[in-house]
Short mmCIF file of C-alpha atoms and ligand atoms in Angstrom, two decimals:
data_model
loop_
_atom_site.label_atom_id
_atom_site.label_comp_id
_atom_site.label_asym_id
_atom_site.label_seq_id
_atom_site.Cartn_x
_atom_site.Cartn_y
_atom_site.Cartn_z
CA MET A 1 -81.97 -1.65 165.70
CA SER A 2 -83.58 -4.72 167.58
CA ARG A 3 -86.97 -4.74 168.97
CA VAL A 4 -86.73 -5.83 172.91
CA VAL A 5 -89.87 -6.69 174.78
CA VAL A 6 -89.55 -6.28 178.60
CA THR A 7 -92.20 -8.21 180.26
CA GLY A 8 -92.78 -6.34 183.48
CA ARG A 9 -91.41 -3.12 185.42
CA ILE A 10 -87.58 -3.41 185.81
CA PRO A 11 -85.10 -0.51 187.10
CA GLU A 12 -85.00 2.38 184.83
CA THR A 13 -81.08 2.12 184.47
CA ALA A 14 -81.60 -1.04 182.98
CA LEU A 15 -84.29 -0.03 180.65
CA GLU A 16 -82.10 3.07 179.51
CA LYS A 17 -79.11 0.63 179.01
CA LEU A 18 -81.29 -1.07 176.83
CA ARG A 19 -83.02 1.96 174.95
CA ALA A 20 -79.35 3.36 174.10
CA GLU A 21 -79.04 0.47 171.69
CA HIS A 22 -82.55 -0.74 170.72
CA GLU A 23 -86.08 -0.15 170.50
CA VAL A 24 -87.74 -1.23 174.02
CA ASP A 25 -91.28 -1.85 174.57
CA ALA A 26 -91.64 -2.33 178.40
CA TRP A 27 -94.84 -3.32 179.99
CA GLU A 28 -95.61 -0.57 182.65
CA GLY A 29 -98.71 -1.76 184.15
CA PRO A 30 -98.89 -1.82 188.01
CA GLU A 31 -100.44 -5.62 187.55
CA SER A 32 -98.58 -8.57 185.63
CA ILE A 33 -99.05 -8.30 181.91
CA GLY A 34 -101.87 -10.65 181.06
CA ARG A 35 -101.01 -13.87 178.89
CA GLU A 36 -102.80 -12.49 175.52
CA GLU A 37 -101.32 -9.03 176.06
CA LEU A 38 -97.90 -10.72 176.29
CA LEU A 39 -98.36 -13.01 173.38
CA ARG A 40 -99.54 -10.07 171.10
CA ARG A 41 -96.56 -7.99 172.27
CA VAL A 42 -93.77 -10.41 171.77
CA ALA A 43 -94.79 -10.78 168.06
CA GLY A 44 -91.80 -9.82 166.10
CA ALA A 45 -89.54 -9.37 169.01
CA ASP A 46 -85.69 -10.12 168.69
CA ALA A 47 -85.23 -10.26 172.57
CA VAL A 48 -87.72 -10.93 175.43
CA VAL A 49 -86.53 -9.66 178.96
CA SER A 50 -88.65 -11.82 181.27
CA LEU A 51 -89.77 -11.75 184.94
CA LEU A 52 -90.39 -15.06 186.76
CA THR A 53 -94.06 -14.41 186.75
CA GLU A 54 -94.07 -14.89 183.10
CA ARG A 55 -94.32 -18.41 181.56
CA ILE A 56 -91.71 -18.58 178.48
CA ASP A 57 -92.87 -21.64 176.60
CA ALA A 58 -93.24 -22.97 173.11
CA GLU A 59 -96.53 -21.13 172.61
CA LEU A 60 -94.74 -17.85 173.44
CA LEU A 61 -91.61 -18.48 171.23
CA ASP A 62 -93.78 -19.36 168.29
CA ALA A 63 -95.77 -16.18 169.11
CA ALA A 64 -92.72 -14.29 168.92
CA GLY A 65 -91.46 -15.80 165.78
CA PRO A 66 -88.31 -17.07 164.12
CA GLN A 67 -86.33 -13.98 164.59
CA LEU A 68 -86.28 -14.21 168.23
CA LYS A 69 -82.60 -14.58 169.59
CA VAL A 70 -82.75 -14.15 173.11
CA VAL A 71 -84.95 -14.66 176.37
CA ALA A 72 -83.05 -12.99 179.19
CA ASN A 73 -84.66 -13.97 182.64
CA VAL A 74 -84.48 -11.26 185.39
CA ALA A 75 -84.23 -14.28 187.94
CA VAL A 76 -81.48 -16.83 188.83
CA GLY A 77 -84.37 -19.47 188.80
CA TYR A 78 -85.65 -20.28 185.41
CA ASP A 79 -88.48 -22.80 186.09
CA ASN A 80 -90.62 -20.23 184.24
CA ILE A 81 -88.58 -21.00 181.06
CA ASP A 82 -89.06 -24.21 178.78
CA VAL A 83 -85.11 -24.15 178.12
CA PRO A 84 -85.39 -27.07 175.71
CA ALA A 85 -87.92 -25.40 173.44
CA CYS A 86 -85.77 -22.23 173.43
CA THR A 87 -82.79 -24.40 172.46
CA GLU A 88 -84.72 -26.22 169.63
CA ARG A 89 -85.76 -22.86 168.30
CA GLY A 90 -82.16 -21.49 168.57
CA VAL A 91 -83.05 -19.06 171.22
CA VAL A 92 -80.49 -18.31 173.85
CA ALA A 93 -82.02 -18.22 177.45
CA THR A 94 -79.96 -16.43 180.21
CA ASN A 95 -80.43 -16.08 183.84
CA THR A 96 -79.07 -13.73 186.70
CA PRO A 97 -76.66 -15.77 188.83
CA GLY A 98 -74.46 -14.58 191.48
CA VAL A 99 -75.93 -11.13 191.92
CA LEU A 100 -78.51 -12.00 194.33
CA THR A 101 -76.84 -14.49 196.12
CA GLU A 102 -76.18 -12.44 199.28
CA ALA A 103 -79.54 -10.81 199.46
CA THR A 104 -81.19 -14.34 199.68
CA ALA A 105 -78.94 -15.90 202.03
CA ASP A 106 -79.69 -12.76 204.10
CA ILE A 107 -83.42 -13.52 203.87
CA ALA A 108 -82.75 -17.38 204.69
CA LEU A 109 -80.85 -16.12 207.94
CA GLY A 110 -83.67 -13.50 208.55
CA LEU A 111 -86.49 -16.52 208.38
CA ILE A 112 -84.07 -18.75 210.67
CA LEU A 113 -83.97 -16.01 213.28
CA SER A 114 -87.66 -15.09 212.92
CA VAL A 115 -88.96 -18.74 213.44
CA THR A 116 -86.55 -20.14 216.07
CA ARG A 117 -86.71 -16.90 218.23
CA ARG A 118 -90.87 -16.43 217.38
CA LEU A 119 -90.40 -12.90 216.14
CA GLY A 120 -93.59 -12.87 214.11
CA GLU A 121 -95.70 -14.40 217.19
CA GLY A 122 -94.27 -11.56 219.42
CA GLU A 123 -95.14 -8.86 216.50
CA ARG A 124 -98.52 -10.26 216.02
CA LEU A 125 -98.96 -10.27 219.91
CA ILE A 126 -98.10 -6.56 220.40
CA ARG A 127 -100.13 -5.49 217.37
CA SER A 128 -103.32 -7.46 218.68
CA GLY A 129 -103.23 -5.14 221.77
CA GLN A 130 -103.45 -8.13 223.92
CA ALA A 131 -101.77 -7.54 227.54
CA TRP A 132 -98.21 -9.09 227.85
CA LYS A 133 -95.31 -8.91 230.05
CA TRP A 134 -91.48 -10.27 230.52
CA GLY A 135 -91.98 -13.70 231.98
CA MET A 136 -88.96 -16.31 232.48
CA PHE A 137 -91.18 -18.74 230.30
CA PHE A 138 -92.56 -16.32 227.92
CA LEU A 139 -92.30 -16.91 224.24
CA LEU A 140 -89.48 -19.03 224.53
CA GLY A 141 -87.50 -19.91 221.25
CA SER A 142 -84.54 -21.88 220.64
CA SER A 143 -80.78 -20.75 220.27
CA LEU A 144 -78.45 -21.35 217.12
CA GLN A 145 -75.36 -21.90 218.82
CA GLY A 146 -74.07 -25.30 218.60
CA LYS A 147 -76.89 -26.48 216.43
CA THR A 148 -76.93 -28.12 212.94
CA LEU A 149 -77.84 -26.38 209.78
CA GLY A 150 -78.63 -28.81 206.95
CA VAL A 151 -78.35 -27.05 203.54
CA VAL A 152 -79.81 -28.88 200.62
CA GLY A 153 -78.52 -27.36 197.55
CA MET A 154 -74.80 -26.08 198.26
CA GLY A 155 -74.55 -23.67 195.22
CA GLY A 156 -73.73 -20.03 195.42
CA ILE A 157 -76.89 -19.36 197.72
CA GLY A 158 -76.37 -22.24 199.95
CA GLN A 159 -72.80 -21.65 200.69
CA ALA A 160 -73.47 -18.06 201.50
CA THR A 161 -76.31 -19.15 203.71
CA ALA A 162 -73.81 -21.66 205.53
CA ARG A 163 -71.22 -18.77 206.04
CA ARG A 164 -73.78 -16.67 208.06
CA ALA A 165 -74.96 -19.87 210.01
CA LYS A 166 -71.47 -20.55 210.99
CA ALA A 167 -71.11 -17.04 212.16
CA PHE A 168 -74.03 -17.80 214.54
CA GLY A 169 -72.21 -20.70 215.87
CA MET A 170 -73.69 -23.65 213.78
CA GLU A 171 -72.24 -26.86 212.49
CA ILE A 172 -73.02 -27.33 208.57
CA VAL A 173 -73.97 -30.39 206.94
CA TYR A 174 -74.90 -30.15 203.39
CA GLN A 175 -76.57 -32.17 200.50
CA SER A 176 -75.31 -31.25 196.85
CA ARG A 177 -75.55 -32.98 193.57
CA ARG A 178 -72.62 -30.90 192.36
CA GLU A 179 -68.84 -30.89 193.62
CA ILE A 180 -68.58 -27.52 195.46
CA ASP A 181 -65.86 -25.36 196.86
CA PRO A 182 -63.25 -27.64 198.27
CA VAL A 183 -62.35 -24.98 200.81
CA LEU A 184 -65.76 -24.93 202.38
CA ALA A 185 -66.09 -28.38 202.12
CA ASP A 186 -63.02 -29.14 204.18
CA GLU A 187 -64.11 -26.49 206.94
CA PRO A 188 -64.67 -28.16 210.23
CA GLY A 189 -68.66 -28.55 210.52
CA ALA A 190 -69.11 -28.38 206.56
CA ARG A 191 -69.76 -32.14 205.96
CA ARG A 192 -71.31 -33.64 202.83
CA VAL A 193 -74.11 -36.00 203.51
CA GLU A 194 -76.93 -37.89 201.98
CA LEU A 195 -80.47 -36.24 202.35
CA ASP A 196 -81.72 -38.99 204.77
CA GLU A 197 -79.06 -38.24 207.01
CA LEU A 198 -79.39 -34.37 206.81
CA LEU A 199 -83.09 -34.75 207.65
CA ALA A 200 -82.48 -36.86 210.45
CA THR A 201 -79.62 -34.89 212.11
CA SER A 202 -80.19 -31.06 211.21
CA ASP A 203 -81.85 -28.70 213.82
CA ILE A 204 -82.69 -26.37 210.78
CA VAL A 205 -83.10 -27.61 207.16
CA SER A 206 -82.49 -24.83 204.42
CA LEU A 207 -83.59 -25.30 200.73
CA HIS A 208 -81.29 -23.68 198.24
CA CYS A 209 -81.72 -26.26 195.27
CA PRO A 210 -83.09 -25.39 191.99
CA TYR A 211 -86.99 -26.57 191.13
CA GLY A 212 -87.65 -28.96 188.31
CA PRO A 213 -88.89 -32.45 188.03
CA ALA A 214 -86.10 -33.86 190.06
CA THR A 215 -86.82 -31.59 192.98
CA HIS A 216 -90.75 -31.44 192.83
CA HIS A 217 -91.99 -32.00 196.44
CA LEU A 218 -88.38 -33.11 197.50
CA ILE A 219 -89.67 -32.41 201.01
CA GLY A 220 -92.90 -34.22 201.36
CA ALA A 221 -94.74 -36.14 204.36
CA GLU A 222 -92.22 -38.84 204.35
CA GLN A 223 -89.03 -36.48 204.53
CA LEU A 224 -90.84 -34.27 207.22
CA ALA A 225 -91.55 -37.29 209.27
CA ALA A 226 -87.69 -37.99 209.03
CA MET A 227 -87.01 -34.63 210.67
CA LYS A 228 -86.30 -34.27 214.34
CA SER A 229 -89.50 -32.80 216.08
CA SER A 230 -87.52 -29.86 217.33
CA ALA A 231 -86.28 -28.86 213.83
CA TYR A 232 -87.37 -26.18 211.58
CA LEU A 233 -87.75 -25.87 207.80
CA ILE A 234 -86.59 -22.84 205.64
CA ASN A 235 -87.48 -22.62 202.05
CA THR A 236 -86.27 -19.44 200.15
CA ALA A 237 -85.86 -21.60 196.65
CA ARG A 238 -89.04 -22.41 194.95
CA GLY A 239 -92.28 -23.20 196.44
CA PRO A 240 -93.16 -26.55 194.85
CA ILE A 241 -89.79 -28.34 196.33
CA VAL A 242 -92.24 -28.64 199.35
CA ASP A 243 -95.35 -30.36 199.40
CA GLU A 244 -97.60 -27.49 201.16
CA ALA A 245 -100.38 -29.48 202.31
CA ALA A 246 -97.96 -32.15 204.13
CA LEU A 247 -95.88 -29.14 205.47
CA ALA A 248 -98.99 -27.68 207.10
CA SER A 249 -100.07 -31.02 208.55
CA ALA A 250 -96.54 -31.66 210.02
CA LEU A 251 -96.70 -28.02 211.50
CA ARG A 252 -99.89 -28.70 212.87
CA ASP A 253 -99.17 -31.88 214.36
CA GLY A 254 -96.13 -30.99 216.00
CA GLN A 255 -93.96 -33.06 213.72
CA ILE A 256 -91.58 -30.33 213.23
CA ALA A 257 -91.19 -27.25 215.43
CA GLY A 258 -91.71 -24.59 212.71
CA ALA A 259 -90.99 -23.22 209.10
CA GLY A 260 -89.80 -20.07 207.54
CA LEU A 261 -91.23 -19.62 203.82
CA ASP A 262 -90.15 -16.88 201.23
CA VAL A 263 -91.74 -19.03 198.33
CA PHE A 264 -94.84 -20.99 197.82
CA GLU A 265 -96.36 -23.95 195.87
CA ASN A 266 -98.92 -21.65 194.07
CA GLU A 267 -97.73 -18.10 194.32
CA PRO A 268 -99.24 -15.70 195.10
CA SER A 269 -101.74 -18.07 197.08
CA VAL A 270 -100.63 -19.48 200.18
CA HIS A 271 -101.92 -22.92 201.65
CA PRO A 272 -104.93 -21.77 204.17
CA GLY A 273 -103.33 -24.68 206.54
CA LEU A 274 -100.07 -22.41 206.78
CA VAL A 275 -101.75 -19.22 207.52
CA GLU A 276 -103.66 -20.21 210.27
CA LEU A 277 -100.69 -21.61 212.22
CA GLU A 278 -98.49 -19.59 214.82
CA ASN A 279 -95.05 -21.80 214.18
CA VAL A 280 -94.60 -20.47 210.64
CA VAL A 281 -93.11 -17.15 209.22
CA LEU A 282 -94.48 -16.27 205.74
CA VAL A 283 -92.84 -13.65 203.51
CA PRO A 284 -93.98 -12.94 200.07
CA HIS A 285 -90.89 -13.99 198.18
CA LEU A 286 -88.69 -11.32 199.42
CA GLY A 287 -85.20 -13.10 198.74
CA SER A 288 -83.83 -10.68 196.07
CA ALA A 289 -85.84 -7.72 197.32
CA THR A 290 -83.33 -5.02 197.79
CA VAL A 291 -82.87 -2.11 195.79
CA GLU A 292 -79.03 -2.95 195.02
CA THR A 293 -79.96 -6.55 194.09
CA ARG A 294 -82.97 -6.11 191.88
CA THR A 295 -80.92 -3.19 190.01
CA ALA A 296 -77.94 -5.30 189.82
CA MET A 297 -80.33 -8.42 188.24
CA ALA A 298 -81.87 -6.04 185.80
CA MET A 299 -78.71 -4.85 184.66
CA LEU A 300 -76.99 -8.30 184.20
CA ALA A 301 -80.32 -9.04 182.18
CA ALA A 302 -79.69 -6.07 180.13
CA ASP A 303 -76.04 -7.31 179.48
CA ASN A 304 -77.29 -10.71 178.72
CA THR A 305 -79.60 -9.19 176.00
CA LEU A 306 -77.30 -6.85 174.58
CA ALA A 307 -74.61 -9.46 174.23
CA VAL A 308 -76.69 -11.72 172.14
CA LEU A 309 -78.12 -9.16 170.10
CA SER A 310 -74.80 -8.14 169.27
CA ASP A 311 -73.84 -11.87 168.52
CA GLU A 312 -71.60 -12.15 171.48
CA GLN A 313 -71.40 -14.52 174.25
CA PRO A 314 -73.79 -13.56 177.04
CA PRO A 315 -72.37 -13.17 180.75
CA ALA A 316 -75.15 -15.95 181.95
CA PRO A 317 -76.34 -18.34 179.31
CA ILE A 318 -78.50 -21.16 180.45
CA ASN A 319 -78.41 -23.20 177.34
C1 DGY B 401 -84.79 -15.66 191.51
O1 DGY B 401 -83.89 -14.95 191.22
O2 DGY B 401 -84.97 -16.88 191.12
C2 DGY B 401 -85.57 -15.11 192.83
O3 DGY B 401 -86.36 -16.07 193.27
C3 DGY B 401 -86.06 -13.89 192.66
O4 DGY B 401 -86.26 -13.34 193.77
#
């Protein structure tokens, strides 16, 4: 039997799967586990099942000890993991690609609709108790039909978002470092372009690239200035891909029309300049937050863990 440390609450079915084969020490607290407690608990662990709120770095890997075989992140993004530090120590790192693709694309579309149709503003107005009545020019938004969606990062979630946008009558341009599904690339309206062209021509720019040094502040003051003044920015990827202070200024000054954000630069903090604006929809990192998706993510992390502990190839290795 191996010792598996789970750094936060995950669905019971995944815990049961792990418990059937191994000794499981799962943090059950309502708040995130504190760093000191985490470093204490991982000592002697053979596997760590981590949430994206926990930093898995050299300090933690050393605190765990040389017997550690696997770090299984319950997330597709793994910017919380120092992958080279895992590799140096012979620790397999894994993630949960695929199972949250559709849920995250749903949230991207939800944000697109919310910000272009001013749903947040309308909701706040009604809840404020202020008088309102239907009017020809009351809370007018912007239609999606015939507009262009610019997808930055055409991996699984970018493609799923593009498919949804096409169903709303949008044209698609995309920027991608990798070769992507030729079927999607060949479809009319799905055209590969450089980031500059994407920013200048899109009515909605939706971010779906991974976060890392290459994408830190990929969207800053200069990129926002390159967008149309009628355009919207959507971020369901990772907060630090966008320079939040620059975004707040661009929204305040009418450089772009609006933004829909599911992720933030310093979660759980949100830049105060964004909170005070009407033309931005803010939701608290809900991309994968459905019962079905979180269960699938935890089950995949459990499968990754069990495979490595049995000296088998895990379904979703990172290194
Ligand atoms: C992920 O898996 O990276 C998502 O951000 C979780 O919601």
